[in-house]
Coordinates of C-alpha atoms in Angstrom, one line a residue:
K1 CA -52.0 154.2 -41.2
Q2 CA -55.3 155.0 -42.9
M3 CA -54.9 158.8 -42.7
P4 CA -52.2 159.1 -45.5
I5 CA -54.0 156.4 -47.5
C6 CA -57.2 158.6 -47.4
V7 CA -55.3 161.7 -48.5
Q8 CA -53.6 159.7 -51.4
E9 CA -56.9 158.3 -52.5
Q10 CA -58.5 161.7 -52.7
D11 CA -55.6 163.0 -54.7
A12 CA -55.8 160.0 -57.1
R13 CA -59.5 160.8 -57.7
A14 CA -58.8 164.5 -58.0
L15 CA -61.1 165.3 -55.1
S16 CA -60.6 168.8 -53.6
F17 CA -61.8 168.4 -50.1
P18 CA -59.6 169.7 -47.3
V19 CA -58.7 167.0 -44.7
I20 CA -58.6 167.5 -40.9
V21 CA -56.6 164.9 -38.9
G22 CA -56.1 164.5 -35.2
G23 CA -56.3 162.2 -32.2
A24 CA -54.1 161.1 -29.4
A25 CA -52.0 158.8 -31.5
I26 CA -50.6 161.5 -33.9
N27 CA -49.1 164.9 -33.6
R28 CA -48.8 168.1 -35.8
D29 CA -45.7 166.9 -37.5
F30 CA -47.5 163.8 -38.7
G31 CA -50.2 165.9 -40.2
R32 CA -47.6 167.9 -42.0
R33 CA -45.9 164.8 -43.4
I34 CA -49.1 163.3 -44.9
A35 CA -49.8 166.5 -46.7
L36 CA -46.8 165.8 -48.9
L37 CA -47.3 163.4 -51.8
D38 CA -44.9 161.5 -54.1
D39 CA -42.2 161.2 -51.4
G40 CA -42.5 164.8 -50.5
Q41 CA -42.3 166.2 -54.1
R42 CA -45.6 168.0 -54.0
L43 CA -48.4 169.0 -51.7
F44 CA -52.0 167.8 -51.4
E45 CA -53.5 171.0 -52.8
P46 CA -56.7 171.2 -50.7
G47 CA -54.6 171.0 -47.6
V48 CA -54.2 168.7 -44.6
F49 CA -54.8 170.4 -41.2
Y50 CA -54.0 169.0 -37.8
A51 CA -56.4 169.6 -34.8
K52 CA -55.2 168.7 -31.3
D53 CA -58.9 168.3 -30.3
A54 CA -62.4 168.8 -31.5
F55 CA -62.4 172.5 -30.5
E56 CA -59.4 173.3 -32.7
G57 CA -61.1 171.3 -35.4
L58 CA -64.1 173.6 -35.2
D59 CA -61.9 176.6 -35.4
I60 CA -60.3 175.2 -38.6
M61 CA -63.7 174.6 -40.1
D62 CA -64.7 178.2 -39.3
V63 CA -61.7 179.5 -41.3
L64 CA -62.1 177.0 -44.2
T65 CA -65.7 177.9 -44.7
G66 CA -65.3 181.6 -44.0
E67 CA -64.1 184.7 -45.8
E68 CA -62.1 183.9 -48.9
E69 CA -59.0 186.0 -48.2
R70 CA -58.6 184.7 -44.7
R71 CA -59.1 181.1 -45.8
R72 CA -56.5 181.4 -48.6
G73 CA -53.9 182.9 -46.2
F74 CA -54.5 180.2 -43.7
V75 CA -54.2 177.4 -46.2
E76 CA -51.0 178.8 -47.7
R77 CA -49.5 179.2 -44.2
V78 CA -50.2 175.6 -43.3
K79 CA -48.8 174.4 -46.6
G80 CA -45.7 176.4 -46.0
E81 CA -45.2 174.8 -42.6
A82 CA -45.4 171.4 -44.3
V83 CA -42.8 172.3 -46.9
R84 CA -40.4 173.8 -44.3
A85 CA -40.8 170.7 -42.0
Q86 CA -40.0 168.4 -45.0
A87 CA -36.9 170.5 -45.8
K88 CA -35.7 170.2 -42.2
L89 CA -36.1 166.4 -42.4
R90 CA -33.9 166.4 -45.4
E91 CA -31.1 168.2 -43.6
P92 CA -28.0 166.0 -42.9
V93 CA -28.6 164.2 -39.7
R94 CA -25.7 164.2 -37.2
P95 CA -25.0 160.6 -36.2
A96 CA -26.4 159.8 -32.8
S97 CA -24.1 158.9 -30.0
E98 CA -22.3 155.6 -30.3
N99 CA -24.6 154.2 -27.6
R100 CA -27.5 153.1 -29.8
I101 CA -28.9 151.0 -26.9
S102 CA -30.2 152.7 -23.8
A103 CA -28.4 152.5 -20.5
V104 CA -31.4 150.7 -19.0
K105 CA -30.4 147.6 -21.0
S106 CA -27.5 147.0 -18.6
V107 CA -29.8 146.9 -15.6
V108 CA -30.8 143.3 -15.3
V109 CA -33.9 142.7 -13.2
E110 CA -35.0 139.3 -12.0
P111 CA -38.6 138.8 -13.3
P112 CA -41.4 138.2 -10.8
Q113 CA -43.2 134.9 -10.8
P114 CA -46.7 135.0 -12.4
P115 CA -49.6 133.1 -10.9
F116 CA -50.0 131.2 -14.2
W117 CA -48.6 131.1 -17.7
G118 CA -50.7 131.8 -20.8
A119 CA -54.1 133.5 -21.2
R120 CA -57.2 133.6 -19.0
T121 CA -60.6 135.3 -19.3
L122 CA -62.5 137.2 -16.6
A123 CA -66.2 137.4 -17.4
E124 CA -67.8 137.9 -14.0
I125 CA -66.7 141.4 -13.0
D126 CA -68.7 143.5 -10.6
V127 CA -69.0 146.9 -12.3
R128 CA -69.0 148.5 -8.9
E129 CA -65.3 147.7 -8.7
L130 CA -64.7 150.0 -11.7
W131 CA -65.9 153.2 -10.0
E132 CA -62.8 153.7 -7.9
C133 CA -60.7 153.4 -11.1
F134 CA -62.6 156.2 -12.9
D135 CA -60.7 159.3 -14.0
L136 CA -63.4 161.9 -13.2
K137 CA -61.2 164.8 -14.5
S138 CA -61.1 163.1 -17.9
L139 CA -64.8 162.3 -17.8
Y140 CA -65.9 165.8 -16.9
R141 CA -63.4 167.9 -18.8
L142 CA -62.7 165.8 -21.9
S143 CA -65.6 163.4 -22.4
W144 CA -68.3 165.6 -21.1
G145 CA -67.0 168.9 -22.5
A146 CA -66.3 171.0 -19.5
G147 CA -62.7 171.6 -20.3
N148 CA -63.0 175.4 -20.5
Q149 CA -65.1 175.9 -17.4
K150 CA -63.4 177.1 -14.2
G151 CA -64.0 177.9 -10.6
E152 CA -67.6 178.1 -9.4
A153 CA -69.0 177.6 -12.9
F154 CA -67.3 174.2 -13.2
E155 CA -68.2 173.2 -9.6
K156 CA -71.8 174.1 -10.3
T157 CA -71.9 172.1 -13.5
V158 CA -70.4 169.1 -11.7
R159 CA -72.8 169.4 -8.7
E160 CA -76.0 170.0 -10.6
E161 CA -75.5 168.2 -13.9
F162 CA -72.6 165.8 -13.9
E163 CA -72.8 164.1 -10.6
P164 CA -76.6 163.2 -10.9
R165 CA -76.0 162.0 -14.4
L166 CA -73.0 159.9 -13.4
A167 CA -75.0 158.4 -10.5
R168 CA -77.9 157.5 -12.9
Y169 CA -75.5 155.8 -15.3
R170 CA -73.7 153.9 -12.5
A171 CA -77.1 152.7 -11.2
E172 CA -78.1 151.5 -14.6
A173 CA -74.8 149.7 -15.0
E174 CA -75.1 148.0 -11.7
R175 CA -78.5 146.7 -12.7
G176 CA -76.8 145.1 -15.7
G177 CA -78.3 147.3 -18.3
I178 CA -75.5 148.9 -20.2
L179 CA -72.0 147.6 -19.2
H180 CA -70.8 144.0 -19.5
P181 CA -67.1 144.2 -18.6
R182 CA -64.8 141.3 -19.7
V183 CA -61.1 140.9 -19.7
A184 CA -58.7 138.7 -21.5
Y185 CA -55.2 138.8 -20.0
G186 CA -52.2 136.6 -19.4
Y187 CA -48.5 136.2 -18.7
F188 CA -46.1 135.1 -21.4
P189 CA -42.5 134.0 -21.4
V190 CA -40.4 136.4 -23.4
A191 CA -36.9 137.6 -24.2
A192 CA -35.6 140.7 -26.0
S193 CA -33.2 140.8 -29.0
G194 CA -32.3 144.3 -30.1
D195 CA -35.5 146.2 -30.7
E196 CA -37.6 143.0 -30.8
V197 CA -39.5 141.1 -28.1
L198 CA -39.8 137.4 -28.7
F199 CA -42.8 135.5 -27.3
F200 CA -42.4 131.9 -26.4
D201 CA -44.9 129.1 -25.8
P202 CA -46.1 129.1 -22.2
N203 CA -45.8 125.3 -22.2
D204 CA -42.4 125.3 -23.9
P205 CA -40.2 128.4 -23.2
A206 CA -37.7 127.4 -25.9
R207 CA -40.3 127.5 -28.7
E208 CA -40.8 131.0 -30.2
I209 CA -44.4 131.7 -31.2
A210 CA -44.5 135.4 -32.0
R211 CA -42.4 138.6 -32.0
M212 CA -43.0 142.3 -31.9
S213 CA -40.6 145.1 -32.9
F214 CA -40.7 148.3 -31.0
A215 CA -39.5 151.7 -32.2
R216 CA -36.3 153.2 -30.7
Q217 CA -35.6 156.8 -29.9
I218 CA -33.0 158.2 -32.4
G219 CA -31.7 160.5 -29.8
G220 CA -32.3 161.2 -26.1
E221 CA -31.9 158.0 -24.1
H222 CA -32.3 155.7 -27.2
L223 CA -35.1 153.9 -25.4
S224 CA -37.1 151.0 -26.8
L225 CA -39.6 148.9 -24.9
A226 CA -37.4 145.9 -25.7
D227 CA -34.7 147.3 -23.4
Y228 CA -36.8 146.6 -20.3
L229 CA -36.6 142.8 -21.0
R230 CA -33.7 140.4 -20.6
E231 CA -31.8 138.8 -23.5
P232 CA -32.6 135.1 -24.4
V233 CA -30.8 132.5 -22.4
A234 CA -29.7 129.6 -24.5
G235 CA -32.2 130.7 -27.1
A236 CA -35.1 130.5 -24.7
A237 CA -37.3 132.9 -22.7
S238 CA -35.7 134.7 -19.8
D239 CA -38.4 137.2 -18.8
L240 CA -42.1 137.8 -18.7
L241 CA -44.6 140.2 -20.2
A242 CA -48.3 140.7 -19.4
L243 CA -50.9 141.4 -22.1
Q244 CA -54.5 142.6 -21.6
V245 CA -57.5 143.3 -23.8
V246 CA -60.6 144.7 -22.1
T247 CA -64.1 145.6 -23.2
V248 CA -67.3 146.8 -21.6
G249 CA -69.3 145.1 -24.4
A250 CA -71.2 146.1 -27.5
E251 CA -74.5 146.7 -25.7
V252 CA -73.7 150.2 -24.6
G253 CA -72.6 151.1 -28.2
E254 CA -76.0 149.8 -29.5
K255 CA -77.8 151.9 -26.9
I256 CA -75.8 155.0 -28.0
E257 CA -76.8 154.4 -31.6
E258 CA -80.5 154.0 -30.6
L259 CA -80.4 157.3 -28.8
H260 CA -78.7 159.0 -31.8
A261 CA -81.1 157.5 -34.3
R262 CA -84.1 158.9 -32.5
G263 CA -82.5 162.4 -32.2
D264 CA -81.5 162.3 -28.5
F265 CA -78.1 163.6 -29.3
S266 CA -77.3 165.0 -25.8
E267 CA -78.0 161.7 -24.1
S268 CA -76.0 159.8 -26.7
Y269 CA -73.1 162.2 -26.2
F270 CA -73.0 161.8 -22.4
L271 CA -73.5 158.1 -22.5
H272 CA -70.7 157.7 -25.0
G273 CA -68.4 159.6 -22.8
F274 CA -69.3 157.5 -19.8
S275 CA -68.8 154.3 -21.8
V276 CA -65.4 155.3 -23.0
Q277 CA -64.3 156.2 -19.5
S278 CA -65.7 152.9 -18.3
A279 CA -63.5 151.1 -20.7
E280 CA -60.5 153.1 -19.4
A281 CA -61.5 152.3 -15.9
L282 CA -61.6 148.6 -16.7
A283 CA -58.2 148.8 -18.2
E284 CA -56.9 150.4 -15.0
W285 CA -58.7 147.7 -13.0
S286 CA -57.0 144.9 -15.0
H287 CA -53.7 146.7 -14.7
R288 CA -54.0 146.9 -10.9
R289 CA -54.9 143.1 -10.8
I290 CA -51.7 142.3 -12.8
R291 CA -49.6 144.4 -10.4
R292 CA -51.1 142.5 -7.4
E293 CA -50.6 139.1 -9.0
L294 CA -47.0 139.9 -9.8
G295 CA -46.4 141.4 -6.4
L296 CA -45.3 144.7 -7.8
A297 CA -45.4 148.1 -6.0
P298 CA -48.3 150.4 -7.1
E299 CA -45.9 152.6 -9.1
R300 CA -44.1 149.7 -10.8
G301 CA -45.4 147.9 -13.9
K302 CA -46.1 150.4 -16.6
R303 CA -49.0 149.9 -19.1
Y304 CA -48.5 150.7 -22.7
S305 CA -51.2 150.9 -25.4
W306 CA -50.6 150.6 -29.1
G307 CA -50.9 153.7 -31.1
Y308 CA -48.9 155.8 -28.6
G309 CA -45.3 156.9 -28.7
A310 CA -43.5 153.9 -27.3
C311 CA -45.4 151.3 -29.3
P312 CA -47.0 153.1 -32.3
D313 CA -47.6 150.0 -34.5
L314 CA -51.3 149.2 -34.3
S315 CA -50.9 146.0 -36.4
Q316 CA -49.4 144.4 -33.3
H317 CA -53.0 144.2 -32.0
E318 CA -53.3 141.1 -34.1
I319 CA -50.5 139.4 -32.2
A320 CA -51.9 140.3 -28.8
F321 CA -55.4 139.2 -29.9
A322 CA -54.1 135.9 -31.1
L323 CA -52.0 135.2 -27.9
L324 CA -55.0 136.0 -25.7
D325 CA -57.6 134.4 -28.0
A326 CA -59.5 137.7 -27.4
V327 CA -62.0 137.3 -30.3
A328 CA -63.4 134.1 -29.0
S329 CA -63.0 134.8 -25.3
I330 CA -64.4 138.3 -24.8
G331 CA -66.1 139.0 -28.2
V332 CA -63.9 141.8 -29.6
R333 CA -62.5 142.0 -33.1
L334 CA -60.2 144.1 -35.2
T335 CA -61.0 146.2 -38.3
E336 CA -58.8 146.2 -41.4
S337 CA -56.9 149.2 -39.9
F338 CA -56.5 147.3 -36.6
Q339 CA -58.9 149.4 -34.6
I340 CA -60.8 147.5 -31.8
V341 CA -64.5 146.8 -32.1
P342 CA -66.5 147.5 -29.9
E343 CA -65.1 151.0 -29.5
Q344 CA -65.3 150.8 -25.8
S345 CA -62.3 148.4 -25.6
T346 CA -58.6 148.8 -25.1
A347 CA -55.5 146.6 -25.4
A348 CA -52.1 147.0 -23.7
L349 CA -49.0 145.4 -22.5
V350 CA -47.5 145.7 -19.0
I351 CA -43.8 145.7 -18.3
H352 CA -42.5 144.9 -14.8
H353 CA -39.1 146.6 -15.0
P354 CA -38.7 149.2 -12.2
Q355 CA -37.1 151.7 -14.5
A356 CA -39.9 151.5 -17.2
S357 CA -41.1 154.9 -18.2
Y358 CA -43.4 156.5 -20.8
F359 CA -41.6 158.0 -23.8
N360 CA -42.1 158.9 -27.4
A361 CA -39.9 156.8 -29.6
A362 CA -40.1 159.4 -32.4
A363 CA -39.8 162.5 -30.2
T364 CA -36.1 163.1 -30.0
L365 CA -34.0 163.6 -33.2
E366 CA -30.4 164.6 -33.0
R367 CA -29.3 167.1 -35.6

């Protein structure tokens, strides 16, 4: 939500800096849309450029700061793509099929019984339990920058550099030096109405206390996360939903800032990657716990984080935080743009339905 606001503010102040956007929560089409101002009537002249990762961002910077003719041609090409994308969006849209609700809505599943209702906090977590949840591929290739290495070169880097560094970080974490994992999670009585999920009081399943609205695919299977939950029964809850917010604490972020401040950029870079993957591992650890407590099979019970395709609305972090009392219980907070602080934290919901799948609500348009 802040990306278009930043572009609009630059335009209002007549600032001529190009803008590069990216990140897992957006795609190239989003970058093209925010380049258009006044409801698509004109372009942000300095240009808005999408980079799928930091490497593409560097390539864009090389062009923008390079030879003038090449830069001008690149900028005009990207602007042209934005204009054509906008024109395509304005084409008449063929009505989607009459079935505006996905077929999965008709598959009624008896909800499992949770071990408790409401929120709980886990503050005494042995960090050694996180190691088996680590995604080493993401750590080595994404967080630690070995994405372009292959074969023996990659294996040598892992053997001689990454594995010793990882062992050192893990040992420090086990001594209590850098990671302080905490989890706020819980089970809530819910029901679904259309595209909305209604949350009810754990002590009074007839009293609604919150609701979230989830995007629906315009085409394809017409999926919405709400489809995986049952309709209200006599105006009361008929299903359950699990929520979780996890953090490995602010201390590791402070350590990273200290390293950066004294010029140890390499160490701060690697520790940052380790800390982010530790938070992801903790999210997986919590997810597995929820599956066990609900008696779900390992492949059942999908976890969805806000900002991604099926639940893009980050403002719903506020509702999850309130239901779990996450600020008071585990020391996390939200920024004005609903980002979680400390950075090494994640939030998610877990849906028990056996047909739950990952999808992009905005991905499929019928024309």
